[in-house]
PDB file of N, CA and C in Angstrom:
ATOM      1  N   MET P   1     -23.867 -37.593   0.728  1.00 49.00           N
ATOM      2  CA  MET P   1     -24.134 -39.078   0.910  1.00 49.00           C
ATOM      3  C   MET P   1     -25.442 -39.383   1.612  1.00 49.00           C
ATOM      4  N   PHE P   2     -25.645 -38.577   2.821  1.00 55.00           N
ATOM      5  CA  PHE P   2     -26.960 -38.813   3.536  1.00 55.00           C
ATOM      6  C   PHE P   2     -28.166 -38.541   2.627  1.00 55.00           C
ATOM      7  N   ALA P   3     -28.094 -37.420   1.894  1.00 55.00           N
ATOM      8  CA  ALA P   3     -29.302 -36.995   1.090  1.00 55.00           C
ATOM      9  C   ALA P   3     -29.446 -37.990   0.017  1.00 55.00           C
ATOM     10  N   GLU P   4     -28.357 -38.599  -0.501  1.00 58.00           N
ATOM     11  CA  GLU P   4     -28.547 -39.570  -1.623  1.00 58.00           C
ATOM     12  C   GLU P   4     -29.253 -40.804  -1.136  1.00 58.00           C
ATOM     13  N   THR P   5     -28.932 -41.281  -0.013  1.00 50.00           N
ATOM     14  CA  THR P   5     -29.515 -42.424   0.538  1.00 50.00           C
ATOM     15  C   THR P   5     -30.973 -42.217   1.284  1.00 50.00           C
ATOM     16  N   SER P   6     -31.123 -41.061   1.922  1.00 57.00           N
ATOM     17  CA  SER P   6     -32.324 -40.924   2.670  1.00 57.00           C
ATOM     18  C   SER P   6     -33.446 -40.339   1.838  1.00 57.00           C
ATOM     19  N   ILE P   7     -33.130 -39.330   0.915  1.00 59.00           N
ATOM     20  CA  ILE P   7     -34.195 -38.711   0.177  1.00 59.00           C
ATOM     21  C   ILE P   7     -34.010 -38.914  -1.295  1.00 59.00           C
ATOM     22  N   GLY P   8     -33.073 -39.705  -1.645  1.00 61.00           N
ATOM     23  CA  GLY P   8     -32.864 -40.107  -3.015  1.00 61.00           C
ATOM     24  C   GLY P   8     -32.573 -39.089  -4.163  1.00 61.00           C
ATOM     25  N   ILE P   9     -31.688 -38.143  -3.724  1.00 61.00           N
ATOM     26  CA  ILE P   9     -31.269 -37.184  -4.729  1.00 61.00           C
ATOM     27  C   ILE P   9     -29.758 -37.079  -4.657  1.00 61.00           C
ATOM     28  N   SER P  10     -29.149 -36.743  -5.750  1.00 59.00           N
ATOM     29  CA  SER P  10     -27.734 -36.540  -5.790  1.00 59.00           C
ATOM     30  C   SER P  10     -27.368 -35.008  -5.515  1.00 59.00           C
ATOM     31  N   LEU P  11     -26.366 -34.922  -4.742  1.00 59.00           N
ATOM     32  CA  LEU P  11     -25.920 -33.552  -4.335  1.00 59.00           C
ATOM     33  C   LEU P  11     -24.633 -33.197  -5.232  1.00 59.00           C
ATOM     34  N   GLN P  12     -24.385 -33.941  -6.187  1.00 58.00           N
ATOM     35  CA  GLN P  12     -23.225 -33.656  -7.073  1.00 58.00           C
ATOM     36  C   GLN P  12     -23.497 -32.578  -8.025  1.00 58.00           C
ATOM     37  N   ASP P  13     -24.818 -32.142  -8.210  1.00 59.00           N
ATOM     38  CA  ASP P  13     -25.124 -31.110  -9.134  1.00 59.00           C
ATOM     39  C   ASP P  13     -24.637 -29.843  -8.561  1.00 59.00           C
ATOM     40  N   ALA P  14     -24.278 -28.890  -9.499  1.00 49.00           N
ATOM     41  CA  ALA P  14     -23.629 -27.633  -9.053  1.00 49.00           C
ATOM     42  C   ALA P  14     -24.826 -26.643  -8.656  1.00 49.00           C
ATOM     43  N   GLY P  15     -25.898 -27.059  -8.459  1.00 62.00           N
ATOM     44  CA  GLY P  15     -27.012 -26.168  -8.170  1.00 62.00           C
ATOM     45  C   GLY P  15     -26.852 -25.365  -6.849  1.00 62.00           C
ATOM     46  N   SER P  16     -27.262 -24.218  -6.820  1.00 65.00           N
ATOM     47  CA  SER P  16     -26.947 -23.326  -5.600  1.00 65.00           C
ATOM     48  C   SER P  16     -27.630 -23.901  -4.362  1.00 65.00           C
ATOM     49  N   SER P  17     -28.882 -24.460  -4.551  1.00 65.00           N
ATOM     50  CA  SER P  17     -29.635 -24.980  -3.341  1.00 65.00           C
ATOM     51  C   SER P  17     -28.997 -26.266  -2.846  1.00 65.00           C
ATOM     52  N   HIS P  18     -28.351 -27.008  -3.785  1.00 76.00           N
ATOM     53  CA  HIS P  18     -27.609 -28.125  -3.279  1.00 76.00           C
ATOM     54  C   HIS P  18     -26.248 -27.742  -2.558  1.00 76.00           C
ATOM     55  N   GLU P  19     -25.593 -26.777  -3.074  1.00 82.00           N
ATOM     56  CA  GLU P  19     -24.279 -26.290  -2.414  1.00 82.00           C
ATOM     57  C   GLU P  19     -24.755 -25.632  -1.071  1.00 82.00           C
ATOM     58  N   GLU P  20     -25.771 -24.946  -1.064  1.00 84.00           N
ATOM     59  CA  GLU P  20     -26.185 -24.346   0.237  1.00 84.00           C
ATOM     60  C   GLU P  20     -26.640 -25.497   1.265  1.00 84.00           C
ATOM     61  N   TYR P  21     -27.216 -26.468   0.785  1.00 85.00           N
ATOM     62  CA  TYR P  21     -27.545 -27.587   1.657  1.00 85.00           C
ATOM     63  C   TYR P  21     -26.370 -28.189   2.196  1.00 85.00           C
ATOM     64  N   ARG P  22     -25.393 -28.455   1.300  1.00 85.00           N
ATOM     65  CA  ARG P  22     -24.136 -29.122   1.796  1.00 85.00           C
ATOM     66  C   ARG P  22     -23.377 -28.343   2.891  1.00 85.00           C
ATOM     67  N   HIS P  23     -23.288 -27.050   2.635  1.00 89.00           N
ATOM     68  CA  HIS P  23     -22.657 -26.238   3.571  1.00 89.00           C
ATOM     69  C   HIS P  23     -23.422 -26.077   4.916  1.00 89.00           C
ATOM     70  N   THR P  24     -24.709 -26.042   4.760  1.00 91.00           N
ATOM     71  CA  THR P  24     -25.510 -25.928   6.009  1.00 91.00           C
ATOM     72  C   THR P  24     -25.428 -27.234   6.774  1.00 91.00           C
ATOM     73  N   VAL P  25     -25.398 -28.398   6.188  1.00 89.00           N
ATOM     74  CA  VAL P  25     -25.271 -29.653   6.901  1.00 89.00           C
ATOM     75  C   VAL P  25     -23.982 -29.571   7.760  1.00 89.00           C
ATOM     76  N   GLN P  26     -22.851 -29.162   7.053  1.00 92.00           N
ATOM     77  CA  GLN P  26     -21.571 -29.116   7.699  1.00 92.00           C
ATOM     78  C   GLN P  26     -21.618 -28.077   8.872  1.00 92.00           C
ATOM     79  N   ASP P  27     -22.275 -26.980   8.674  1.00 92.00           N
ATOM     80  CA  ASP P  27     -22.328 -25.975   9.796  1.00 92.00           C
ATOM     81  C   ASP P  27     -23.155 -26.475  10.888  1.00 92.00           C
ATOM     82  N   ILE P  28     -24.389 -27.137  10.644  1.00 93.00           N
ATOM     83  CA  ILE P  28     -25.133 -27.672  11.778  1.00 93.00           C
ATOM     84  C   ILE P  28     -24.267 -28.704  12.514  1.00 93.00           C
ATOM     85  N   GLY P  29     -23.494 -29.479  11.914  1.00 92.00           N
ATOM     86  CA  GLY P  29     -22.522 -30.506  12.595  1.00 92.00           C
ATOM     87  C   GLY P  29     -21.641 -29.734  13.534  1.00 92.00           C
ATOM     88  N   LYS P  30     -21.058 -28.563  13.081  1.00 93.00           N
ATOM     89  CA  LYS P  30     -20.181 -27.857  13.893  1.00 93.00           C
ATOM     90  C   LYS P  30     -20.941 -27.274  15.097  1.00 93.00           C
ATOM     91  N   PHE P  31     -22.072 -26.733  14.918  1.00 92.00           N
ATOM     92  CA  PHE P  31     -22.944 -26.269  16.049  1.00 92.00           C
ATOM     93  C   PHE P  31     -23.301 -27.338  17.020  1.00 92.00           C
ATOM     94  N   MET P  32     -23.501 -28.403  16.568  1.00 92.00           N
ATOM     95  CA  MET P  32     -23.897 -29.577  17.494  1.00 92.00           C
ATOM     96  C   MET P  32     -22.646 -29.924  18.314  1.00 92.00           C
ATOM     97  N   PHE P  33     -21.432 -30.059  17.709  1.00 93.00           N
ATOM     98  CA  PHE P  33     -20.320 -30.373  18.280  1.00 93.00           C
ATOM     99  C   PHE P  33     -19.916 -29.327  19.393  1.00 93.00           C
ATOM    100  N   LYS P  34     -20.098 -28.066  18.979  1.00 92.00           N
ATOM    101  CA  LYS P  34     -19.760 -26.910  19.865  1.00 92.00           C
ATOM    102  C   LYS P  34     -20.786 -26.978  21.140  1.00 92.00           C
ATOM    103  N   ARG P  35     -21.988 -27.250  20.861  1.00 92.00           N
ATOM    104  CA  ARG P  35     -22.986 -27.370  21.937  1.00 92.00           C
ATOM    105  C   ARG P  35     -22.711 -28.553  22.881  1.00 92.00           C
ATOM    106  N   PHE P  36     -22.210 -29.610  22.293  1.00 94.00           N
ATOM    107  CA  PHE P  36     -22.041 -30.812  23.047  1.00 94.00           C
ATOM    108  C   PHE P  36     -20.939 -30.503  24.153  1.00 94.00           C
ATOM    109  N   PHE P  37     -19.970 -29.782  23.820  1.00 95.00           N
ATOM    110  CA  PHE P  37     -18.825 -29.582  24.859  1.00 95.00           C
ATOM    111  C   PHE P  37     -18.932 -28.285  25.650  1.00 95.00           C
ATOM    112  N   ARG P  38     -20.146 -27.617  25.583  1.00 93.00           N
ATOM    113  CA  ARG P  38     -20.454 -26.541  26.359  1.00 93.00           C
ATOM    114  C   ARG P  38     -21.710 -26.731  27.095  1.00 93.00           C
ATOM    115  N   PRO P  39     -21.630 -27.275  28.306  1.00 93.00           N
ATOM    116  CA  PRO P  39     -22.762 -27.569  29.054  1.00 93.00           C
ATOM    117  C   PRO P  39     -23.800 -26.472  29.228  1.00 93.00           C
ATOM    118  N   TRP P  40     -23.361 -25.343  29.389  1.00 92.00           N
ATOM    119  CA  TRP P  40     -24.338 -24.116  29.499  1.00 92.00           C
ATOM    120  C   TRP P  40     -25.160 -23.923  28.326  1.00 92.00           C
ATOM    121  N   LEU P  41     -24.800 -24.545  27.138  1.00 92.00           N
ATOM    122  CA  LEU P  41     -25.680 -24.475  25.988  1.00 92.00           C
ATOM    123  C   LEU P  41     -26.731 -25.597  25.865  1.00 92.00           C
ATOM    124  N   TYR P  42     -26.630 -26.406  26.831  1.00 94.00           N
ATOM    125  CA  TYR P  42     -27.680 -27.441  26.817  1.00 94.00           C
ATOM    126  C   TYR P  42     -29.094 -27.042  26.988  1.00 94.00           C
ATOM    127  N   ASN P  43     -29.207 -26.006  27.784  1.00 94.00           N
ATOM    128  CA  ASN P  43     -30.533 -25.311  28.050  1.00 94.00           C
ATOM    129  C   ASN P  43     -30.968 -24.720  26.687  1.00 94.00           C
ATOM    130  N   GLU P  44     -32.113 -25.152  26.251  1.00 93.00           N
ATOM    131  CA  GLU P  44     -32.639 -24.546  24.936  1.00 93.00           C
ATOM    132  C   GLU P  44     -32.849 -23.051  24.886  1.00 93.00           C
ATOM    133  N   THR P  45     -33.403 -22.587  26.001  1.00 94.00           N
ATOM    134  CA  THR P  45     -33.485 -21.002  26.009  1.00 94.00           C
ATOM    135  C   THR P  45     -32.297 -20.261  26.060  1.00 94.00           C
ATOM    136  N   LEU P  46     -31.255 -20.742  26.743  1.00 94.00           N
ATOM    137  CA  LEU P  46     -29.978 -20.038  26.786  1.00 94.00           C
ATOM    138  C   LEU P  46     -29.281 -20.272  25.383  1.00 94.00           C
ATOM    139  N   PHE P  47     -29.379 -21.353  24.811  1.00 94.00           N
ATOM    140  CA  PHE P  47     -28.843 -21.656  23.510  1.00 94.00           C
ATOM    141  C   PHE P  47     -29.452 -20.736  22.446  1.00 94.00           C
ATOM    142  N   ASN P  48     -30.647 -20.565  22.494  1.00 94.00           N
ATOM    143  CA  ASN P  48     -31.335 -19.776  21.503  1.00 94.00           C
ATOM    144  C   ASN P  48     -31.002 -18.196  21.617  1.00 94.00           C
ATOM    145  N   LEU P  49     -30.643 -17.777  22.722  1.00 95.00           N
ATOM    146  CA  LEU P  49     -30.129 -16.394  23.041  1.00 95.00           C
ATOM    147  C   LEU P  49     -28.758 -16.117  22.559  1.00 95.00           C
ATOM    148  N   THR P  50     -27.908 -17.104  22.256  1.00 94.00           N
ATOM    149  CA  THR P  50     -26.574 -17.020  21.786  1.00 94.00           C
ATOM    150  C   THR P  50     -26.585 -16.806  20.235  1.00 94.00           C
ATOM    151  N   SER P  51     -25.509 -16.228  19.734  1.00 94.00           N
ATOM    152  CA  SER P  51     -25.379 -16.056  18.366  1.00 94.00           C
ATOM    153  C   SER P  51     -25.391 -17.411  17.673  1.00 94.00           C
ATOM    154  N   THR P  52     -24.626 -18.321  18.260  1.00 92.00           N
ATOM    155  CA  THR P  52     -24.642 -19.811  17.804  1.00 92.00           C
ATOM    156  C   THR P  52     -25.994 -20.376  17.661  1.00 92.00           C
ATOM    157  N   GLY P  53     -26.868 -20.250  18.730  1.00 94.00           N
ATOM    158  CA  GLY P  53     -28.247 -20.709  18.619  1.00 94.00           C
ATOM    159  C   GLY P  53     -29.047 -20.079  17.552  1.00 94.00           C
ATOM    160  N   ARG P  54     -28.876 -18.747  17.323  1.00 95.00           N
ATOM    161  CA  ARG P  54     -29.607 -18.048  16.255  1.00 95.00           C
ATOM    162  C   ARG P  54     -29.160 -18.455  14.896  1.00 95.00           C
ATOM    163  N   ALA P  55     -27.857 -18.759  14.729  1.00 94.00           N
ATOM    164  CA  ALA P  55     -27.436 -19.213  13.379  1.00 94.00           C
ATOM    165  C   ALA P  55     -27.843 -20.635  13.252  1.00 94.00           C
ATOM    166  N   HIS P  56     -27.851 -21.438  14.276  1.00 94.00           N
ATOM    167  CA  HIS P  56     -28.236 -22.917  14.296  1.00 94.00           C
ATOM    168  C   HIS P  56     -29.726 -22.897  13.768  1.00 94.00           C
ATOM    169  N   ASN P  57     -30.637 -22.001  14.361  1.00 95.00           N
ATOM    170  CA  ASN P  57     -32.044 -21.997  13.954  1.00 95.00           C
ATOM    171  C   ASN P  57     -32.179 -21.555  12.539  1.00 95.00           C
ATOM    172  N   LYS P  58     -31.342 -20.626  12.086  1.00 94.00           N
ATOM    173  CA  LYS P  58     -31.370 -20.229  10.729  1.00 94.00           C
ATOM    174  C   LYS P  58     -31.159 -21.355   9.723  1.00 94.00           C
ATOM    175  N   TYR P  59     -30.014 -22.027  10.037  1.00 94.00           N
ATOM    176  CA  TYR P  59     -29.589 -23.087   9.247  1.00 94.00           C
ATOM    177  C   TYR P  59     -30.476 -24.308   9.306  1.00 94.00           C
ATOM    178  N   LEU P  60     -31.205 -24.512  10.383  1.00 93.00           N
ATOM    179  CA  LEU P  60     -32.173 -25.527  10.513  1.00 93.00           C
ATOM    180  C   LEU P  60     -33.350 -25.351   9.675  1.00 93.00           C
ATOM    181  N   ASN P  61     -33.727 -23.997   9.575  1.00 94.00           N
ATOM    182  CA  ASN P  61     -34.861 -23.545   8.753  1.00 94.00           C
ATOM    183  C   ASN P  61     -34.428 -23.857   7.190  1.00 94.00           C
ATOM    184  N   ILE P  62     -33.211 -23.614   6.909  1.00 91.00           N
ATOM    185  CA  ILE P  62     -32.712 -23.844   5.442  1.00 91.00           C
ATOM    186  C   ILE P  62     -32.801 -25.422   5.164  1.00 91.00           C
ATOM    187  N   LEU P  63     -32.312 -26.253   6.145  1.00 90.00           N
ATOM    188  CA  LEU P  63     -32.515 -27.621   5.981  1.00 90.00           C
ATOM    189  C   LEU P  63     -33.906 -28.227   5.706  1.00 90.00           C
ATOM    190  N   HIS P  64     -34.773 -27.564   6.660  1.00 91.00           N
ATOM    191  CA  HIS P  64     -36.213 -28.009   6.585  1.00 91.00           C
ATOM    192  C   HIS P  64     -36.810 -27.632   5.332  1.00 91.00           C
ATOM    193  N   SER P  65     -36.520 -26.383   4.794  1.00 90.00           N
ATOM    194  CA  SER P  65     -37.145 -25.911   3.538  1.00 90.00           C
ATOM    195  C   SER P  65     -36.681 -26.762   2.413  1.00 90.00           C
ATOM    196  N   PHE P  66     -35.413 -27.065   2.405  1.00 86.00           N
ATOM    197  CA  PHE P  66     -34.819 -27.920   1.315  1.00 86.00           C
ATOM    198  C   PHE P  66     -35.513 -29.277   1.373  1.00 86.00           C
ATOM    199  N   THR P  67     -35.659 -29.792   2.569  1.00 85.00           N
ATOM    200  CA  THR P  67     -36.290 -31.096   2.610  1.00 85.00           C
ATOM    201  C   THR P  67     -37.692 -31.077   2.167  1.00 85.00           C
ATOM    202  N   ARG P  68     -38.421 -30.025   2.567  1.00 88.00           N
ATOM    203  CA  ARG P  68     -39.921 -29.915   2.033  1.00 88.00           C
ATOM    204  C   ARG P  68     -39.780 -29.781   0.593  1.00 88.00           C
ATOM    205  N   LYS P  69     -38.959 -29.048  -0.001  1.00 86.00           N
ATOM    206  CA  LYS P  69     -38.984 -28.836  -1.468  1.00 86.00           C
ATOM    207  C   LYS P  69     -38.705 -30.207  -2.181  1.00 86.00           C
ATOM    208  N   VAL P  70     -37.833 -30.940  -1.706  1.00 83.00           N
ATOM    209  CA  VAL P  70     -37.399 -32.182  -2.336  1.00 83.00           C
ATOM    210  C   VAL P  70     -38.617 -33.218  -2.184  1.00 83.00           C
ATOM    211  N   SER P  71     -39.235 -33.227  -1.053  1.00 82.00           N
ATOM    212  CA  SER P  71     -40.257 -34.016  -0.729  1.00 82.00           C
ATOM    213  C   SER P  71     -41.483 -33.715  -1.639  1.00 82.00           C
ATOM    214  N   SER P  72     -41.736 -32.472  -1.738  1.00 83.00           N
ATOM    215  CA  SER P  72     -42.837 -32.041  -2.649  1.00 83.00           C
ATOM    216  C   SER P  72     -42.513 -32.487  -4.066  1.00 83.00           C
ATOM    217  N   ARG P  73     -41.370 -32.320  -4.617  1.00 81.00           N
ATOM    218  CA  ARG P  73     -40.937 -32.709  -5.950  1.00 81.00           C
ATOM    219  C   ARG P  73     -41.128 -34.267  -6.069  1.00 81.00           C
ATOM    220  N   LYS P  74     -40.683 -35.042  -5.088  1.00 79.00           N
ATOM    221  CA  LYS P  74     -40.725 -36.488  -5.184  1.00 79.00           C
ATOM    222  C   LYS P  74     -42.236 -36.808  -5.269  1.00 79.00           C
ATOM    223  N   HIS P  75     -43.152 -36.089  -4.474  1.00 77.00           N
ATOM    224  CA  HIS P  75     -44.460 -36.467  -4.414  1.00 77.00           C
ATOM    225  C   HIS P  75     -45.183 -36.217  -5.791  1.00 77.00           C
ATOM    226  N   VAL P  76     -44.785 -35.127  -6.490  1.00 80.00           N
ATOM    227  CA  VAL P  76     -45.386 -34.723  -7.709  1.00 80.00           C
ATOM    228  C   VAL P  76     -44.930 -35.922  -8.782  1.00 80.00           C
ATOM    229  N   ILE P  77     -43.669 -36.346  -8.764  1.00 79.00           N
ATOM    230  CA  ILE P  77     -43.179 -37.316  -9.573  1.00 79.00           C
ATOM    231  C   ILE P  77     -43.936 -38.621  -9.337  1.00 79.00           C
ATOM    232  N   TYR P  78     -44.135 -38.983  -8.062  1.00 77.00           N
ATOM    233  CA  TYR P  78     -44.823 -40.182  -7.710  1.00 77.00           C
ATOM    234  C   TYR P  78     -46.231 -40.120  -8.194  1.00 77.00           C
ATOM    235  N   VAL P  79     -46.927 -39.078  -8.013  1.00 80.00           N
ATOM    236  CA  VAL P  79     -48.292 -38.950  -8.444  1.00 80.00           C
ATOM    237  C   VAL P  79     -48.458 -39.062  -9.973  1.00 80.00           C
ATOM    238  N   PHE P  80     -47.490 -38.354 -10.621  1.00 77.00           N
ATOM    239  CA  PHE P  80     -47.518 -38.410 -12.076  1.00 77.00           C
ATOM    240  C   PHE P  80     -47.218 -39.785 -12.639  1.00 77.00           C
ATOM    241  N   ARG P  81     -46.324 -40.515 -12.053  1.00 78.00           N
ATOM    242  CA  ARG P  81     -45.979 -41.886 -12.497  1.00 78.00           C
ATOM    243  C   ARG P  81     -47.162 -42.865 -12.223  1.00 78.00           C
ATOM    244  N   ARG P  82     -47.738 -42.644 -11.030  1.00 74.00           N
ATOM    245  CA  ARG P  82     -48.781 -43.587 -10.681  1.00 74.00           C
ATOM    246  C   ARG P  82     -50.005 -43.253 -11.571  1.00 74.00           C
ATOM    247  N   SER P  83     -50.340 -41.910 -11.880  1.00 71.00           N
ATOM    248  CA  SER P  83     -51.425 -41.792 -12.810  1.00 71.00           C
ATOM    249  C   SER P  83     -51.167 -42.190 -14.201  1.00 71.00           C
ATOM    250  N   ASP P  84     -49.865 -42.117 -14.551  1.00 65.00           N
ATOM    251  CA  ASP P  84     -49.558 -42.587 -15.956  1.00 65.00           C
ATOM    252  C   ASP P  84     -49.523 -44.135 -15.963  1.00 65.00           C
ATOM    253  N   TYR P  85     -49.284 -44.805 -14.898  1.00 60.00           N
ATOM    254  CA  TYR P  85     -49.272 -46.216 -14.827  1.00 60.00           C
ATOM    255  C   TYR P  85     -50.680 -46.683 -14.899  1.00 60.00           C
ATOM    256  N   CYS P  86     -51.522 -45.955 -14.256  1.00 61.00           N
ATOM    257  CA  CYS P  86     -52.972 -46.396 -14.090  1.00 61.00           C
ATOM    258  C   CYS P  86     -53.695 -46.091 -15.464  1.00 61.00           C
ATOM    259  N   VAL P  87     -53.358 -45.007 -16.276  1.00 57.00           N
ATOM    260  CA  VAL P  87     -53.864 -44.817 -17.463  1.00 57.00           C
ATOM    261  C   VAL P  87     -53.509 -45.943 -18.497  1.00 57.00           C
ATOM    262  N   ASN P  88     -52.190 -46.229 -18.455  1.00 58.00           N
ATOM    263  CA  ASN P  88     -51.660 -47.220 -19.444  1.00 58.00           C
ATOM    264  C   ASN P  88     -52.119 -48.692 -19.052  1.00 58.00           C
ATOM    265  N   LYS P  89     -52.522 -48.813 -17.849  1.00 57.00           N
ATOM    266  CA  LYS P  89     -52.931 -50.157 -17.432  1.00 57.00           C
ATOM    267  C   LYS P  89     -54.301 -50.534 -17.917  1.00 57.00           C
ATOM    268  N   LYS P  90     -55.084 -49.541 -18.131  1.00 53.00           N
ATOM    269  CA  LYS P  90     -56.605 -49.833 -18.644  1.00 53.00           C
ATOM    270  C   LYS P  90     -56.617 -50.085 -20.063  1.00 53.00           C
TER     271      LYS P  90
END
């Protein structure tokens, strides 16, 4: 739902990257919940030394790469449509 409204894509596709994104978002939520109730994990350095912190960073990289990929695709579509519009306008 979030991806559909914020970046304009549907995650209903059966694509592996979409599936991975959905699972990663769920896992990041679990990590945030776990960290919230464990005050010793508030410190960024300590958190990164734990297995939860390392997994969190791994999943965060997956989310960022997916977002960059979608953003780059949207940009290409935008440029293509804009150039097509400008050519047809003349």
